[in-house]
DNA sequence: GAAAAAAGTTGAACCGGTTCAGTTTTGCAG
DNA sequence: CTGCAAAACTGAACCGGTTCAACTTTTTTC
């Protein structure tokens, strides 16, 4: 009894996301009209809204995929942090940043960020913030791990520093998406500088 | 030759902002339709768009007023930082936060933030980021001042730490505006904790 | 001070995301 | 199978921000 209805639903869901992804890459998010997405997905406009609450919800599906992959990769860094504190934190940051444009363009990131700020009471926003929270927790986890490994001073409040570091990397990422001309390398360099300053103060004086 | 045209223009500009402010406070930003704002300002919809490029531009006028006042107050803190590094930085943060809801509601802040992220190529966004930049520079200035006064260690990169602190206070402020139930005191407490952790590491071991 | 140019005003129309009343399809009970 | 209730689909209409061609008012020119 595989459920015809279920199968149809899953199929259409996939078709819509597929159509949207294609059109987003092709002409950008703004330029992709719901009507066009529905047409490519062979579905009516009304049906589209049966599957997604807002146009922006299409982004959520993509952002979720993106962040989950990055969290997975990040696990590796936390489990076995390379080098000293500076190296390790930069490695995690680079993991996040390097992956950021695989599924999403700057415009798509901007739209997702803007929506999650503008409409905090939507499932979209809640989920988006949940993902942010998980990333933040991963940075905290790394710092705690580094402290256990003796690469960060004993007295350091790793939660506070981890959260601050996340807010920093998040803020710089926003600047990056907002500045169309800014290259990924500039973003990384900017963040590495922050990490350098930080680890110079809270890292143990050790092998550089 | 006072210029009738000039006078009319200024008068209408004021009338529109006035009308918008009233309606925003009354029913919120979203709920205030352009048509209604225009009507209260005794102007046509078309004329509204002669004075403002987007609905959001109304917010820019208000945000600018808000931030400029806060920058002024901040100057006082930077000129004569009270107490130790922790006290001083918290004083500046509190200056920013305490003033934040004088002219704007959380909804209005959210809309302004979202717009500046979503449409980075508009004058709105450029101006908004400029204001952010000035705030960031003020935090850097305070840190540099504290270092000169011997309240921060000599080796500390005050620019990096100042910018990181700004990104932190900015990020927490976003969380605050996005969480309708969050009180100002919670926001301040959250930021003070970050500052505590920071100054514990980069401050000089001195009179507490 | 008449006429032309420039600047400003107007509201109906546009646009695209979202809604909803009516229709079709599916699953299930008898 | 048949009939019926529930679920899903549909596209025309809605809504509100934005545009624009026609119109008015002010300023400038001679």
JSON list of N, CA and C (backbone and C1' of nucleotides) in Angstrom, two decimals, chain B residues 5 12 46-47 50, chain C residues 7-11:
[
{"chain": "B", "resi": 5, "resn": "UNK", "atom": "N", "xyz": [8.86, 76.89, -3.64]},
{"chain": "B", "resi": 5, "resn": "UNK", "atom": "CA", "xyz": [9.01, 75.46, -3.91]},
{"chain": "B", "resi": 5, "resn": "UNK", "atom": "C", "xyz": [9.80, 74.76, -2.79]},
{"chain": "B", "resi": 12, "resn": "UNK", "atom": "N", "xyz": [6.31, 69.33, 3.15]},
{"chain": "B", "resi": 12, "resn": "UNK", "atom": "CA", "xyz": [5.74, 68.02, 2.81]},
{"chain": "B", "resi": 12, "resn": "UNK", "atom": "C", "xyz": [6.59, 66.87, 3.34]},
{"chain": "B", "resi": 46, "resn": "UNK", "atom": "N", "xyz": [1.57, 59.06, -5.40]},
{"chain": "B", "resi": 46, "resn": "UNK", "atom": "CA", "xyz": [2.65, 59.39, -6.32]},
{"chain": "B", "resi": 46, "resn": "UNK", "atom": "C", "xyz": [3.64, 60.36, -5.72]},
{"chain": "B", "resi": 47, "resn": "UNK", "atom": "N", "xyz": [3.13, 61.34, -5.01]},
{"chain": "B", "resi": 47, "resn": "UNK", "atom": "CA", "xyz": [4.01, 62.33, -4.38]},
{"chain": "B", "resi": 47, "resn": "UNK", "atom": "C", "xyz": [4.87, 61.70, -3.30]},
{"chain": "B", "resi": 50, "resn": "UNK", "atom": "N", "xyz": [7.82, 60.56, -4.63]},
{"chain": "B", "resi": 50, "resn": "UNK", "atom": "CA", "xyz": [8.71, 61.63, -5.05]},
{"chain": "B", "resi": 50, "resn": "UNK", "atom": "C", "xyz": [9.66, 62.00, -3.92]},
{"chain": "C", "resi": 7, "resn": "DA", "atom": "P", "xyz": [14.35, 71.46, -13.46]},
{"chain": "C", "resi": 7, "resn": "DA", "atom": "O5'", "xyz": [13.15, 71.34, -12.43]},
{"chain": "C", "resi": 7, "resn": "DA", "atom": "C5'", "xyz": [12.69, 72.51, -11.74]},
{"chain": "C", "resi": 7, "resn": "DA", "atom": "C4'", "xyz": [11.47, 72.16, -10.93]},
{"chain": "C", "resi": 7, "resn": "DA", "atom": "C3'", "xyz": [11.58, 70.80, -10.24]},
{"chain": "C", "resi": 7, "resn": "DA", "atom": "O3'", "xyz": [11.27, 71.00, -8.87]},
{"chain": "C", "resi": 7, "resn": "DA", "atom": "C1'", "xyz": [9.56, 70.95, -11.48]},
{"chain": "C", "resi": 8, "resn": "DG", "atom": "P", "xyz": [11.16, 69.79, -7.86]},
{"chain": "C", "resi": 8, "resn": "DG", "atom": "O5'", "xyz": [9.58, 69.56, -7.86]},
{"chain": "C", "resi": 8, "resn": "DG", "atom": "C5'", "xyz": [8.73, 70.68, -7.62]},
{"chain": "C", "resi": 8, "resn": "DG", "atom": "C4'", "xyz": [7.29, 70.21, -7.62]},
{"chain": "C", "resi": 8, "resn": "DG", "atom": "C3'", "xyz": [7.04, 68.94, -6.81]},
{"chain": "C", "resi": 8, "resn": "DG", "atom": "O3'", "xyz": [5.96, 69.21, -5.95]},
{"chain": "C", "resi": 8, "resn": "DG", "atom": "C1'", "xyz": [6.14, 68.72, -8.97]},
{"chain": "C", "resi": 9, "resn": "DT", "atom": "P", "xyz": [5.33, 68.10, -5.03]},
{"chain": "C", "resi": 9, "resn": "DT", "atom": "O5'", "xyz": [4.04, 67.68, -5.87]},
{"chain": "C", "resi": 9, "resn": "DT", "atom": "C5'", "xyz": [3.03, 68.65, -6.10]},
{"chain": "C", "resi": 9, "resn": "DT", "atom": "C4'", "xyz": [1.85, 68.02, -6.79]},
{"chain": "C", "resi": 9, "resn": "DT", "atom": "C3'", "xyz": [1.29, 66.78, -6.06]},
{"chain": "C", "resi": 9, "resn": "DT", "atom": "O3'", "xyz": [-0.09, 67.02, -5.82]},
{"chain": "C", "resi": 9, "resn": "DT", "atom": "C1'", "xyz": [1.66, 66.33, -8.38]},
{"chain": "C", "resi": 10, "resn": "DT", "atom": "P", "xyz": [-0.90, 66.01, -4.89]},
{"chain": "C", "resi": 10, "resn": "DT", "atom": "O5'", "xyz": [-1.54, 65.05, -5.97]},
{"chain": "C", "resi": 10, "resn": "DT", "atom": "C5'", "xyz": [-2.30, 65.63, -7.03]},
{"chain": "C", "resi": 10, "resn": "DT", "atom": "C4'", "xyz": [-2.72, 64.57, -8.02]},
{"chain": "C", "resi": 10, "resn": "DT", "atom": "C3'", "xyz": [-3.17, 63.25, -7.38]},
{"chain": "C", "resi": 10, "resn": "DT", "atom": "O3'", "xyz": [-4.57, 63.10, -7.58]},
{"chain": "C", "resi": 10, "resn": "DT", "atom": "C1'", "xyz": [-1.73, 62.89, -9.26]},
{"chain": "C", "resi": 11, "resn": "DG", "atom": "P", "xyz": [-5.43, 62.26, -6.53]},
{"chain": "C", "resi": 11, "resn": "DG", "atom": "O5'", "xyz": [-5.77, 60.98, -7.41]},
{"chain": "C", "resi": 11, "resn": "DG", "atom": "C5'", "xyz": [-6.33, 61.13, -8.70]},
{"chain": "C", "resi": 11, "resn": "DG", "atom": "C4'", "xyz": [-6.12, 59.85, -9.49]},
{"chain": "C", "resi": 11, "resn": "DG", "atom": "C3'", "xyz": [-6.53, 58.56, -8.77]},
{"chain": "C", "resi": 11, "resn": "DG", "atom": "O3'", "xyz": [-6.94, 57.61, -9.74]},
{"chain": "C", "resi": 11, "resn": "DG", "atom": "C1'", "xyz": [-4.28, 58.43, -9.28]}
]
